[in-house]
Each structure stands twice: as structure tokens, then as C-alpha cells.
Coordinates of C-alpha atoms in Angstrom, one line a residue:
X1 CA -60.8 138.8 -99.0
X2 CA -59.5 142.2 -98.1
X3 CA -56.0 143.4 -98.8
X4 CA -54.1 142.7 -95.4
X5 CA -51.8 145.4 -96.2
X6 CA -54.4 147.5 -96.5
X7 CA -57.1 149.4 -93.6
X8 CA -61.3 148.8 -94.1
X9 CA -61.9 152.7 -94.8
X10 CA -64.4 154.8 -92.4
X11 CA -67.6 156.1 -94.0
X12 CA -67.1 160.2 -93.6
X13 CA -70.2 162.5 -94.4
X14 CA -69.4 164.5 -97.8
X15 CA -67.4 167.3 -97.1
X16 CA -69.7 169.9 -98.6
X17 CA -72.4 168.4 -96.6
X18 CA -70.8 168.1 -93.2
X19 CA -69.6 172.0 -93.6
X20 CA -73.1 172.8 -93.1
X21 CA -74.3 170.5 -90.0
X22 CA -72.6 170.1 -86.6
X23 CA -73.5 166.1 -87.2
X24 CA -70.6 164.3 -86.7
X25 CA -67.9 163.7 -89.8
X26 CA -66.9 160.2 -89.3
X27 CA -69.8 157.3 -89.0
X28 CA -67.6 154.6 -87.9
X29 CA -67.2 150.8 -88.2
X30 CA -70.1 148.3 -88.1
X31 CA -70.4 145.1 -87.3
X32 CA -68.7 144.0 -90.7
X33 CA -66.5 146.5 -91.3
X34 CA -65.2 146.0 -87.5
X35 CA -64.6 142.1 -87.6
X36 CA -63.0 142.2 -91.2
X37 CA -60.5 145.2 -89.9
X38 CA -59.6 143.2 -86.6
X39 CA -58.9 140.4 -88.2
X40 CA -55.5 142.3 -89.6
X41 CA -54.0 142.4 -86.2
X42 CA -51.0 139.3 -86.0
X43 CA -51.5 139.5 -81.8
X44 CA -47.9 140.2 -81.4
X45 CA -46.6 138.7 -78.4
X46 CA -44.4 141.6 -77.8
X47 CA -47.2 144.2 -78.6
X48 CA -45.8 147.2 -79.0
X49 CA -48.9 149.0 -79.6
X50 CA -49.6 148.4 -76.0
X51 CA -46.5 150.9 -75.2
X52 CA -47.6 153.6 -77.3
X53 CA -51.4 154.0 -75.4
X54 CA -50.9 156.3 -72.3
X55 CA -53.6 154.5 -70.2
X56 CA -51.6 150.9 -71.6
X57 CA -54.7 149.2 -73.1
X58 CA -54.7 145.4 -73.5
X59 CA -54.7 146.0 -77.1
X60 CA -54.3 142.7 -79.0
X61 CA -56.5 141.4 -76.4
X62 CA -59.6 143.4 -77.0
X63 CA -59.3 143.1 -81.1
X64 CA -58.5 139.3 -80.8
X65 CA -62.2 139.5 -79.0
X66 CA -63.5 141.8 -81.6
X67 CA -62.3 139.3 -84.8
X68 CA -64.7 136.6 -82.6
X69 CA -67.2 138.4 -82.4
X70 CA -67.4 139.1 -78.8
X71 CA -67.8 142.3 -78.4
X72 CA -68.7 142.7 -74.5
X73 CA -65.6 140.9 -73.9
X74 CA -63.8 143.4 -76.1
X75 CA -65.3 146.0 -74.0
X76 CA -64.4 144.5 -70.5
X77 CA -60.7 144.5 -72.0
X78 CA -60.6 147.8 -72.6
X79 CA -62.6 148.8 -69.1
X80 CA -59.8 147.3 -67.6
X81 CA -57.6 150.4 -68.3
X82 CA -60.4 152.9 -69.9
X83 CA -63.0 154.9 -68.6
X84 CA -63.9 156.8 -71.6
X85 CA -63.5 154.4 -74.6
X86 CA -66.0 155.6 -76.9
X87 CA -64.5 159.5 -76.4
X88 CA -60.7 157.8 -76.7
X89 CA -61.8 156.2 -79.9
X90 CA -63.0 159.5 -81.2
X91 CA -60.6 161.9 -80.9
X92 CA -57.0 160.2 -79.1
X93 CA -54.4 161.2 -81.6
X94 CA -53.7 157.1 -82.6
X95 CA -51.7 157.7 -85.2
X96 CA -48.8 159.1 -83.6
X97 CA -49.1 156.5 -80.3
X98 CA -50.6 153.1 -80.1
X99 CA -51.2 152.9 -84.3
X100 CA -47.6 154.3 -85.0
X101 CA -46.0 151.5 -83.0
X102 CA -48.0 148.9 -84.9
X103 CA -46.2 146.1 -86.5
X104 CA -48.6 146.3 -89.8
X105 CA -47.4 149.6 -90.3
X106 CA -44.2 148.0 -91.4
X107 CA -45.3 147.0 -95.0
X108 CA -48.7 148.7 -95.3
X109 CA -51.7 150.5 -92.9
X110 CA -51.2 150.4 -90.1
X111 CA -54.5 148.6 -87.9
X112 CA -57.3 150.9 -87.3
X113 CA -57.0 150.7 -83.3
X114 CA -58.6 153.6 -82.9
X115 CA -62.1 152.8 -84.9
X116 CA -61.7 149.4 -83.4
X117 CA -61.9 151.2 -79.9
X118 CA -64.7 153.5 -81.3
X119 CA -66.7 150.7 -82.2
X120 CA -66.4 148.4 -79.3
X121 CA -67.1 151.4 -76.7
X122 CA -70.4 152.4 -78.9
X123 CA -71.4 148.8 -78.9
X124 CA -71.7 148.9 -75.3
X125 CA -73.1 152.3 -75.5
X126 CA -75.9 151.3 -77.4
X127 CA -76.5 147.5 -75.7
X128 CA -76.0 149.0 -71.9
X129 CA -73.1 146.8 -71.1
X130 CA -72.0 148.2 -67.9
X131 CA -68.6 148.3 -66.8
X132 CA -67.3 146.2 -64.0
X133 CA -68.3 147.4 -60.5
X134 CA -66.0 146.8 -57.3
X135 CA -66.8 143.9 -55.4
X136 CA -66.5 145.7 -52.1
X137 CA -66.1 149.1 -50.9
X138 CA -62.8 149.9 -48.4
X139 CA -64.8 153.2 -46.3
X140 CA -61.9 155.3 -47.8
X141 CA -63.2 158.7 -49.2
X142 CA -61.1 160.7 -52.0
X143 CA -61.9 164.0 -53.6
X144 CA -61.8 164.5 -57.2
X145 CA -61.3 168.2 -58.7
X146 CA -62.7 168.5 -62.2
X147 CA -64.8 166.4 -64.0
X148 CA -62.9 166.0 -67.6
X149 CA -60.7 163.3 -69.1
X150 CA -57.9 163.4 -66.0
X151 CA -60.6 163.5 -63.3
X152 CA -63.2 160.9 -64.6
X153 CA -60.4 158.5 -65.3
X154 CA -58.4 159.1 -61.7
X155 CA -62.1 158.6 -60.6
X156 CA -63.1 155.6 -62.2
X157 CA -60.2 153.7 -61.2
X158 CA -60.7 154.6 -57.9
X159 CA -64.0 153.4 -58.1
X160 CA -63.5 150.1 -58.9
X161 CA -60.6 149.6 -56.8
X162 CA -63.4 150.3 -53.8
X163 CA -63.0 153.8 -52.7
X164 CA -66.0 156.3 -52.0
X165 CA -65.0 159.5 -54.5
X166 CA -66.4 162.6 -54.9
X167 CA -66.2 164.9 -58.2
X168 CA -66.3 168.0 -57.6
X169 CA -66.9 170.4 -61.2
X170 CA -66.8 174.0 -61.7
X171 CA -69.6 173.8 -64.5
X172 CA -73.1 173.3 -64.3
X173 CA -72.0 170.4 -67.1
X174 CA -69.7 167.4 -66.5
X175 CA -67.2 166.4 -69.0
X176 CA -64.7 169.4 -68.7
X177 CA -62.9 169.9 -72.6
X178 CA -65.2 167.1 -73.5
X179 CA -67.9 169.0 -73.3
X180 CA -67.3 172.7 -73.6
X181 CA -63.9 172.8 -75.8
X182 CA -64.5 169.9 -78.6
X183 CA -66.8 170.3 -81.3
X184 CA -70.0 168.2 -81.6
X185 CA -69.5 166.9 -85.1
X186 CA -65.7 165.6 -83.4
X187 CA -67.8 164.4 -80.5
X188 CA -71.3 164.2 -80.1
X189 CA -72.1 165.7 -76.3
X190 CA -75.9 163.7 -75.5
X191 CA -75.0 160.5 -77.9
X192 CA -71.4 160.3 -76.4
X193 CA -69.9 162.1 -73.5
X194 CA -73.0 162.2 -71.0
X195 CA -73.6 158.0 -71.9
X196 CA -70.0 157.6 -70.6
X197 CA -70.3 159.5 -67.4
X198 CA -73.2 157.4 -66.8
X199 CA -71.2 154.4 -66.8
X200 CA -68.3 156.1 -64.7
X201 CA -71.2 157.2 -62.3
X202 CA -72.6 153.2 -62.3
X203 CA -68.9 152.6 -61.0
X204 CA -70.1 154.5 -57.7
X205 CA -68.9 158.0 -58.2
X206 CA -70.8 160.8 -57.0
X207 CA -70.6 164.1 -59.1
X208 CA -71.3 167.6 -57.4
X209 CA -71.0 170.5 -60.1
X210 CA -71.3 174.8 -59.6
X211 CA -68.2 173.8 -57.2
X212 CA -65.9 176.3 -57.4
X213 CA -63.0 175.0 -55.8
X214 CA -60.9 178.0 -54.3
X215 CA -64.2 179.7 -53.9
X216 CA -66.7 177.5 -52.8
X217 CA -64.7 175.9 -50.7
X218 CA -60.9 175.2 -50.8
X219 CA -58.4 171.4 -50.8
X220 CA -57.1 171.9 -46.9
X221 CA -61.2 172.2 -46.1
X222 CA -62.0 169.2 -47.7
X223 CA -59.2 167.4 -46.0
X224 CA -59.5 169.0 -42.6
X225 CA -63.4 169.4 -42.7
X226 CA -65.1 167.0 -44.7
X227 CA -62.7 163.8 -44.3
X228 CA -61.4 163.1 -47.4
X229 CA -58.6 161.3 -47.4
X230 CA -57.0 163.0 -50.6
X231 CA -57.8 165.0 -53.5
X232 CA -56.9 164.3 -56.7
X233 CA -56.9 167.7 -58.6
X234 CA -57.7 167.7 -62.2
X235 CA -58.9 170.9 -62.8
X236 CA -57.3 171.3 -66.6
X237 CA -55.6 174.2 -68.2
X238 CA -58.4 177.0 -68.8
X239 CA -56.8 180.1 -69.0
X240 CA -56.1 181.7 -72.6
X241 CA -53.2 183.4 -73.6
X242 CA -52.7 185.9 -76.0
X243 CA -50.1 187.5 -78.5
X244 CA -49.7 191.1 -76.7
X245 CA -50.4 193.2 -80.5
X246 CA -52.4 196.1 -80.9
X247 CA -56.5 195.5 -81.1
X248 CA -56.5 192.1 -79.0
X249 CA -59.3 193.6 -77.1
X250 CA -61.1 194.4 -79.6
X251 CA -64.9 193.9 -80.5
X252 CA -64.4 190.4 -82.7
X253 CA -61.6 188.9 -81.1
X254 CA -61.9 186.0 -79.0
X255 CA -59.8 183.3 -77.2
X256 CA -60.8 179.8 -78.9
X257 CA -61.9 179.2 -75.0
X258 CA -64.8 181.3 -74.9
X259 CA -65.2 180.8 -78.7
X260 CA -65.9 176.9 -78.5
X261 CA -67.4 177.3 -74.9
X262 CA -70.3 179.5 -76.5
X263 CA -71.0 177.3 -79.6
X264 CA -70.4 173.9 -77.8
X265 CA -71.6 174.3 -73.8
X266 CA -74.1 177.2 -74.5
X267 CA -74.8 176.4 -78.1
X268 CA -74.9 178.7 -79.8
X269 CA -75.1 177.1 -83.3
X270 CA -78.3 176.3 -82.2
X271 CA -80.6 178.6 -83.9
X272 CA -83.6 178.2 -80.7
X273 CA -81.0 178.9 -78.3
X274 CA -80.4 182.6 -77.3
X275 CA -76.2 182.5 -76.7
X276 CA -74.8 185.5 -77.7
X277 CA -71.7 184.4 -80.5
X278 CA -70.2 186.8 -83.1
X279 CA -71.2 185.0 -86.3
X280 CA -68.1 186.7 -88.5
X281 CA -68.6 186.8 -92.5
X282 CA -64.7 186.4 -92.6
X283 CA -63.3 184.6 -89.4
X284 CA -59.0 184.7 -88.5
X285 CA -58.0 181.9 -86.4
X286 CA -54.6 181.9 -84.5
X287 CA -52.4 179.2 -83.9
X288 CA -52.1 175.2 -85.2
X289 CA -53.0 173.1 -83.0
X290 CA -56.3 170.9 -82.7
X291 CA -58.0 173.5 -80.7
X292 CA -57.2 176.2 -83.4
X293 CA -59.2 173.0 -86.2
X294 CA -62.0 173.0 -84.2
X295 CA -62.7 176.8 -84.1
X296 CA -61.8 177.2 -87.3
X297 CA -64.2 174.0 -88.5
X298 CA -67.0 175.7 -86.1
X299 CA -66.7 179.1 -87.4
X300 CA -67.2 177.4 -91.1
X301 CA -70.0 176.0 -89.5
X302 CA -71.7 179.2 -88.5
X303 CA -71.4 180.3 -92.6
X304 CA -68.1 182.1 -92.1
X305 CA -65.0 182.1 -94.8
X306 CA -62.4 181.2 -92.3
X307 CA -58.4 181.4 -92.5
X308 CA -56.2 179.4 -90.4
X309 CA -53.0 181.7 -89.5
X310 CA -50.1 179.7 -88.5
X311 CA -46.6 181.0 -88.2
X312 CA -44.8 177.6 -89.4
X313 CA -45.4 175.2 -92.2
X314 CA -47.7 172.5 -92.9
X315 CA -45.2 170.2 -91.6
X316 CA -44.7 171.9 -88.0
X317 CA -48.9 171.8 -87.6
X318 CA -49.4 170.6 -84.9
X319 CA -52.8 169.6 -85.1
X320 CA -53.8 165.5 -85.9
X321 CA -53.3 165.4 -89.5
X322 CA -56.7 164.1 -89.8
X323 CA -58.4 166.8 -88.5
X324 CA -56.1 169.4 -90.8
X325 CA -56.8 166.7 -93.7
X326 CA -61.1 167.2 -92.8
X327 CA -60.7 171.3 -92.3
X328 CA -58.7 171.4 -96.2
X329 CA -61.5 169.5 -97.5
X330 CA -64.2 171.4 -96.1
X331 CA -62.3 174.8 -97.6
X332 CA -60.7 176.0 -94.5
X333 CA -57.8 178.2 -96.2
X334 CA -54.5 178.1 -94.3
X335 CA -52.3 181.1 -94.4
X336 CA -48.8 179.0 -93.2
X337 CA -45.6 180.7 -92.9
X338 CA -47.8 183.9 -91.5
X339 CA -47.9 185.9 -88.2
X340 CA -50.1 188.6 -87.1
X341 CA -48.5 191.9 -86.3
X342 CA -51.5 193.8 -86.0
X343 CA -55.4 193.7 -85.3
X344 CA -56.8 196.4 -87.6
X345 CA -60.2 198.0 -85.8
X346 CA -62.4 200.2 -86.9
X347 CA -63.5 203.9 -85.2
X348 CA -66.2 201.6 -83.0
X349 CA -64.2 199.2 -81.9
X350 CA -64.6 196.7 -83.8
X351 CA -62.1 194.6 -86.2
X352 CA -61.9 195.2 -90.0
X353 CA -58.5 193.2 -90.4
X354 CA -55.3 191.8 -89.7
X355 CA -51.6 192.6 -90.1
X356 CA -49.7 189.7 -90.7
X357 CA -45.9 189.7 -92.4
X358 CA -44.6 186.3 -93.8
X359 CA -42.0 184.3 -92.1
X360 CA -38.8 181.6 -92.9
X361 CA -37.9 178.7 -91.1
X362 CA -34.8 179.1 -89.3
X363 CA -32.7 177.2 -86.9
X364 CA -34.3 174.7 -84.5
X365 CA -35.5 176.6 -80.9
X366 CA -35.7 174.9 -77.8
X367 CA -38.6 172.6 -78.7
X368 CA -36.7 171.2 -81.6
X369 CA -38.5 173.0 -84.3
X370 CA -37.1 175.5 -86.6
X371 CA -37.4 178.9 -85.8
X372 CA -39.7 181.5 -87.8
X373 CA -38.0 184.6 -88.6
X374 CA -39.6 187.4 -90.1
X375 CA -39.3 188.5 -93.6
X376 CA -38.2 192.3 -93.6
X377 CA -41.0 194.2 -96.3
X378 CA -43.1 191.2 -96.8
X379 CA -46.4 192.4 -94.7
X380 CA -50.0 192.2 -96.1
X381 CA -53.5 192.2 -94.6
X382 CA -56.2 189.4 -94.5
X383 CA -59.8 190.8 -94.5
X384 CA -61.7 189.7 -91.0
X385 CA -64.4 190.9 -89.2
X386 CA -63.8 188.3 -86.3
X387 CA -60.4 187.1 -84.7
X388 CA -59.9 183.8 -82.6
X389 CA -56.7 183.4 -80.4
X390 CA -56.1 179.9 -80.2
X391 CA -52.1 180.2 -78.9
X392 CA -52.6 177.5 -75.8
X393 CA -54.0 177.7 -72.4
X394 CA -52.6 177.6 -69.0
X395 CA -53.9 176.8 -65.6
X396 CA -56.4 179.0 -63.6
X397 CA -53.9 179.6 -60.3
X398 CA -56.9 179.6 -58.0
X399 CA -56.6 176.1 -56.7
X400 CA -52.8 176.9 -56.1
X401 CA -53.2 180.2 -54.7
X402 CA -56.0 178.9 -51.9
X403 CA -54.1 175.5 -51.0
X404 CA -51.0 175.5 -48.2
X405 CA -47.6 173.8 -49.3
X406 CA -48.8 173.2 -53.1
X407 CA -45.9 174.5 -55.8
X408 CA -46.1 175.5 -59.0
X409 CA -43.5 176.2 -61.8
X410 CA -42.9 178.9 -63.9
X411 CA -45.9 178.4 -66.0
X412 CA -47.9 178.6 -63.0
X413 CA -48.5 174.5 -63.1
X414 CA -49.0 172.5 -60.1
X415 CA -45.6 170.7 -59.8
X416 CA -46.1 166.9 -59.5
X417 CA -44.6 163.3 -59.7
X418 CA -44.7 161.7 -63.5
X419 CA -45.6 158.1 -62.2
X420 CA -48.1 158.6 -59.4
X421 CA -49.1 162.3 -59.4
X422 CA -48.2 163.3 -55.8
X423 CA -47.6 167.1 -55.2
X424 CA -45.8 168.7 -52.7
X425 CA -48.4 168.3 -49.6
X426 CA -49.0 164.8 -48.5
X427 CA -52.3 163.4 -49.9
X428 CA -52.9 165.7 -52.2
X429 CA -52.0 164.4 -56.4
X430 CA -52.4 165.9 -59.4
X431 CA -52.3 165.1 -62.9
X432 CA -53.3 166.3 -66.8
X433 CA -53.3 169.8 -68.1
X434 CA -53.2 171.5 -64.4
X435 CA -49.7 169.9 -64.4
X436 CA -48.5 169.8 -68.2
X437 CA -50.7 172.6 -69.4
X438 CA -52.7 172.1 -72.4
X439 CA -52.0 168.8 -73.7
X440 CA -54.8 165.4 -75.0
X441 CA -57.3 164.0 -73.4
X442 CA -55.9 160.8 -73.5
X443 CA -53.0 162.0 -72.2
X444 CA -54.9 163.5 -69.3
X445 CA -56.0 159.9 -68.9
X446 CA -53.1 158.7 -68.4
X447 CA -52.3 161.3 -65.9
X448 CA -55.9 160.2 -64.2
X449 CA -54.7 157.1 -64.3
X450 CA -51.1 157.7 -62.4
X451 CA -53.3 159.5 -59.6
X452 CA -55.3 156.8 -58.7
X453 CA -52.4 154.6 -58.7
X454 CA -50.6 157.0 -56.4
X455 CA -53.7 157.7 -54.4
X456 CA -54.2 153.7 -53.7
X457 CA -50.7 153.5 -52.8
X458 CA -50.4 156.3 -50.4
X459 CA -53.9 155.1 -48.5
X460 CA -52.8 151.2 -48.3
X461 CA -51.9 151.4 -44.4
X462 CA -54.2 154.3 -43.7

């Protein structure tokens, strides 16, 4: 018998191994490993755990399922409130929502909910079980912008609560982040992704992509023209930002956008495909966050020595601690406590270094994290040949700038209500990064998930 305290591990490839392949790093539970893990859940009647998801899982319910063996009736739990499980399961950031709130983790590991919900959603992945379709359909027709996390989720709700919805996607791919901005060895594209969009379109939902919406066509001719009742706009945060230093534009210096877009949509760590990438010897990457893990893990991939440069400590990352833990063992070296002053080019154009100058930890900003100051007299250079900007992303203003009576904030956001998504024009709602700006994908679930509850409620007596 297993030590209750204590979580069944996850197989991982070798570190030296994976460093070299774009397979994916963790192999996941099996059938075993899966029962014998669930079976450390006490089925709180007051689960907590349930609170900490954003799309409010029936938690205890699906693992009590999975302990007995039932996994389709594991998998119907979860497709109650989940229409990407197997992508939730892969890359949700569990330990600091649904797993931090777990009573286990009181006096030992917490459980593994997020394997758990890894392994139930590839169960059904690999058996076909299909998820529950509506009964009947109400002749209501809704329009879905973007088809990542907030927009399949906002349209698989809608699905099964009847309505006729329409995705419309920018990208000659569907998925959105899923599929151009996360790495394949985080989350295999063919294997993962495009198997659950097949189950979201078995729901019902049509899919139209190279739809450009602000260009193609616009929200108010959708509504006026085409008779859909709302739009539900879900169209992410895409656009980079920058630091404003000398040599950002640069030959070698890239946003993590384009970066990951090249290797991941166009792939271009595939050797037979012809995608232009700059495959740097010695690779800078910008910034902390999960984004700035997976450039840095995919410029590693491409046989680069890659530095992560991060202006805070280790304990300010802001990236999963997983994924920081998997990048330190695969020799990513981090330069923390470190900001760029400087992108040092060459009489061509094209970058030989980088400026940085060492910082402290001051007194807490605005976010609640100290401030990093300068150190007067402490700058050095880091050898690169390629730079990637991974600083955050905000929302293309397009969709905003072609729509009547829609507001933005400051950031250039589409302003919208936290519990149901509505904007400022009537049946229009919005939700995930185009509201919050770069953010998870489960939390753009969640936001999905809002929509469609708004979206129900505002077409009851229409």
C-alpha cells in the first residue's frame, strides 16, 4: 500500500533526452498508477478544491469514479463543466488553484488532480467516448470570435445547452495559443488539441477559419446581416510588446509570438518543413513567465545555449514552477536579478549581444511585488546571436476599432462584466485574454464559460 501522505510520481522522459526531441516531457498516469493516486482523495463534503478550478469542476466526483474504475463516468463529470480536459490536464497551473486548496495538502502531497484529469480526458481520447450532445436544438444562432481556450469553451457550452454557434478563427488552424503559442513536448498538437476540437465539433459547432474579423467582415454585420443573435468574442491577446532599448529591431530579435508561432504552427523544428526560424548558437530570452519557458525550452530544442533574463528573483518567476523546475534540468541557465539595457548589433544588422546591469529588490509596486532597482556600475554583457522578447501581449484593437458602442480600457481591452461577459453593446460578450490580456488557458475557460452563461441568459425571452 502506497504512502497516503504521499503522490504516485509521473514518469518524465530523461532530461538529456527530452532536450533533444519535441516529444512530450511528462507520460502520464496509467490505468494503475491513476486508480492507486485517486484513491488518496477523502471526498470532502465541503470540497474546496472545487472553488479553486475556474470552470468549477465536480472534482471529488470525477476521482471517486476514477478509484472505481469507471472511467467514462469520470469523463462525463468533468464534460459537465470542461470542454478541453485532456489540454486542462496538461498545462492548467493546478498547483496554485484546485491542488493548492486540497485538504491532503495539509499533512503531505497534495492529490494529483491535474494527472487525474490528464488521464481521464486521454482515456476518452483514445476509446472515442463522446461527450454529451444536446437533446434538442432552440433555432437560436450565436457567433463565436476565436477558436482557443475562451472560444471553444463559450462554444461548447452553448452547444450543449442547444444553440446553433458559429466559430469564427483568424488562422488557417483552430486551437488559438493551443496551437500556435504552446510547445508540442507541453502539448502535443495532432495527439491532443485537434482530438478535442473534434469532440467540441460533435457537440454541433461549426468552425469557419481565414476569418478575419474586422477585415473580413465586422460584429454589427454579423448581427445586422447574418442573424446571429450575439457574438461571443474571444479573440485572445496577440499583440507583443516590447522594452523600447536600442537594437529591438534588430536582425535576431523576436517577440516569443512569432518565435513559438514559427516553431509550433509552421514548424519549423521540423527539419522537412521549409519555415524560415533563426536557429541562434546562443539564444536571450526576456521575461518569466510560462511563455518566456516555452521559448526558451524550444530554442534548447533547436541546439541553442539559451539564457533566461529575468529582472526579479527565482521567487517573483512567474512561470509554473514545474515548468522552471523542467527548463533547470534540461540546462536552461537563468540570469535573475538581470535587465537588458542594450541590444548590441553588429555593422549588418544583426545582434552580437546584450547589455544587461544587475538589479535589487526594493519596495513592493503596485502588483505587490518588490520593486527592482538598478545597481549603479554593475553592467555586463551576455554573448547572443538571437534575442526573444517574451514581456506579455495585449489585444489586437481591430475587433474594437470596427465594432459601434464597444469600450476598451487603458490597455486597449474590451471592457466586460466578470460574471457573464457582457460588454457595452447589447448582445455582444466577451471574455479571456481580449478582456484581461494575457493570462491561462484555463482561465480563459472560465471566461468562455461566463459568456455562455451570459449569452443563455440574455437570449431566454428572445
Amino acid at each position: 500500500m502506497a504512502d497516503v501522505l504521499k503522490r504516485i510520481p509521473v514518469r518524465e522522459q530523461e532530461p538529456k533526452v527530452r532536450a533533444t526531441n519535441f516529444e512530450e516531457v511528462s507520460y502520464g498516469y496509467n490505468k494503475e498508477e491513476a486508480m492507486e493516486e485517486a484513491t488518496r482523495c477523502i471526498n470532502c463534503k465541503n470540497a474546496k478544491c472545487i472553488g479553486g478550478c475556474p470552470v468549477s469542476i465536480n472534482i471529488p466526483g470525477f476521482i471517486e469514479a476514477v478509484k472505481n474504475g469507471d472511467f467514462e463516468k469520470a469523463y462525463e463529470v468533468i464534460g459537465e463543466s470542461s470542454s478541453l480536459p485532456a489540454v486542462c490536464g496538461r498545462v492548467c497551473p493546478q498547483e496554485t488553484q484546485c491542488e493548492e486548496r486540497c485538504i491532503r495538502g495539509l499533512k503531505g502531497d497534495p492529490v494529483s488532480i491535474g494527472k487525474l484529469e490528464r488521464f481521464v480526458a486521454d482515456y476518452a481520447l483514445e476509446n472515442n467516448v463522446m461527450p454529451k450532445k444536446a437533446e434538442k436544438l432552440n433555432g437560436k444562432k450565436v457567433a463565436v470570435i476565436g477558436a482557443g481556450p475562451a472560444g471553444l469553451s463559450c462554444a461548447g457550452d452553448l452547444a450543449k445547452l442547444g444553440y446553433d454557434v458559429t466559430v469564427f478563427e483568424a488562422l488557417h488552424k483552430l486551437g488559438g495559443v493551443l496551437v500556435y503559442g504552446i510547445p508540442e513536448f507541453r502539448l502535443p498538437k495532432d495527439k491532443v488539441v485537434a482530438k478535442e476540437i473534434e469532440k467540441v465539433k460533435e457537440l454541433g459547432v461549426k468552425f469557419e477559419t481565414d476569418v478575419v474579423i474586422g477585415k473580413s467582415t465586422t460584429i454589427d454585420q454579423l448581427i445586422d446581416d447574418e442573424g446571429f443573435q450575439a457574438v461571443f468574442i474571444g479573440s485572445g491577446a496577440g499583440l507583443p510588446m516590447f522594452m523600447g532599448i536600442p537594437g529591438e529591431t534588430a536582425n535576431g530579435v523576436f517577440s516569443a509570438n512569432e518565435f513559438l508561432t514559427r516553431s509550433n504552427l509552421m514548424k519549423a523544428f521540423d527539419e522537412s518543413y521549409d519555415t524560415p526560424i533563426k536557429r541562434g548558437k546562443k539564444v536571450a530570452v526576456v521575461g518569466g513567465g510560462n511563455v518566456a519557458m516555452d521559448a526558451a525550452r524550444t530554442a534548447l530544442r533547436l541546439g541553442a545555449e539559451v539564457h533566461i533574463v529575468y529582472r526579479r528573483s527565482e521567487e517573483e518567476l512567474p512561470a509554473r514552477v514545474e515548468e522552471v523546475h523542467h527548463a533547470k534540468e534540461e540546462g536552461i541557465i537563468f540570469n535573475l536579478l538581470t535587465n537588458p539595457t542594450e541590444i548590441l548589433v553588429d555593422d549588418k544588422g544583426n545582434v552580437t549581444g546584450m547589455k544587461v546591469i544587475k538589479m535589487e529588490l526594493g519596495e513592493p509596486d503596485a502588483s505587490g511585488r518588490r520593486r527592482p532597482v538598478a545597481i549603479p556600475g554593475s553592467e555586463f554583457e551576455i554573448e547572443c546571436d538571437t534575442v526573444i522578447m517574451s514581456l506579455g501581449t495585449s489585444p489586437n484593437p481591430l475587433i474594437a476599432s470596427t465594432t459601434k458602442n464597444l469600450d476598451t480600457n487603458k490597455w486597449k481591452c474590451i471592457v466586460a462584466e466578470e460574471d457573464n461577459g457582457q460588454t457595452s453593446k447589447a448582445g455582444v460578450f466577451a471574455g479571456g485574454d481580449a478582456v484581461t490580456g494575457a493570462a491561462t488557458v484555463i482561465l480563459a475557460m472560465g471566461a468562455g464559460r461566463a459568456g455562455a452563461k451570459g449569452i443563455d441568459e440574455y437570449l431566454a425571452d428572445k
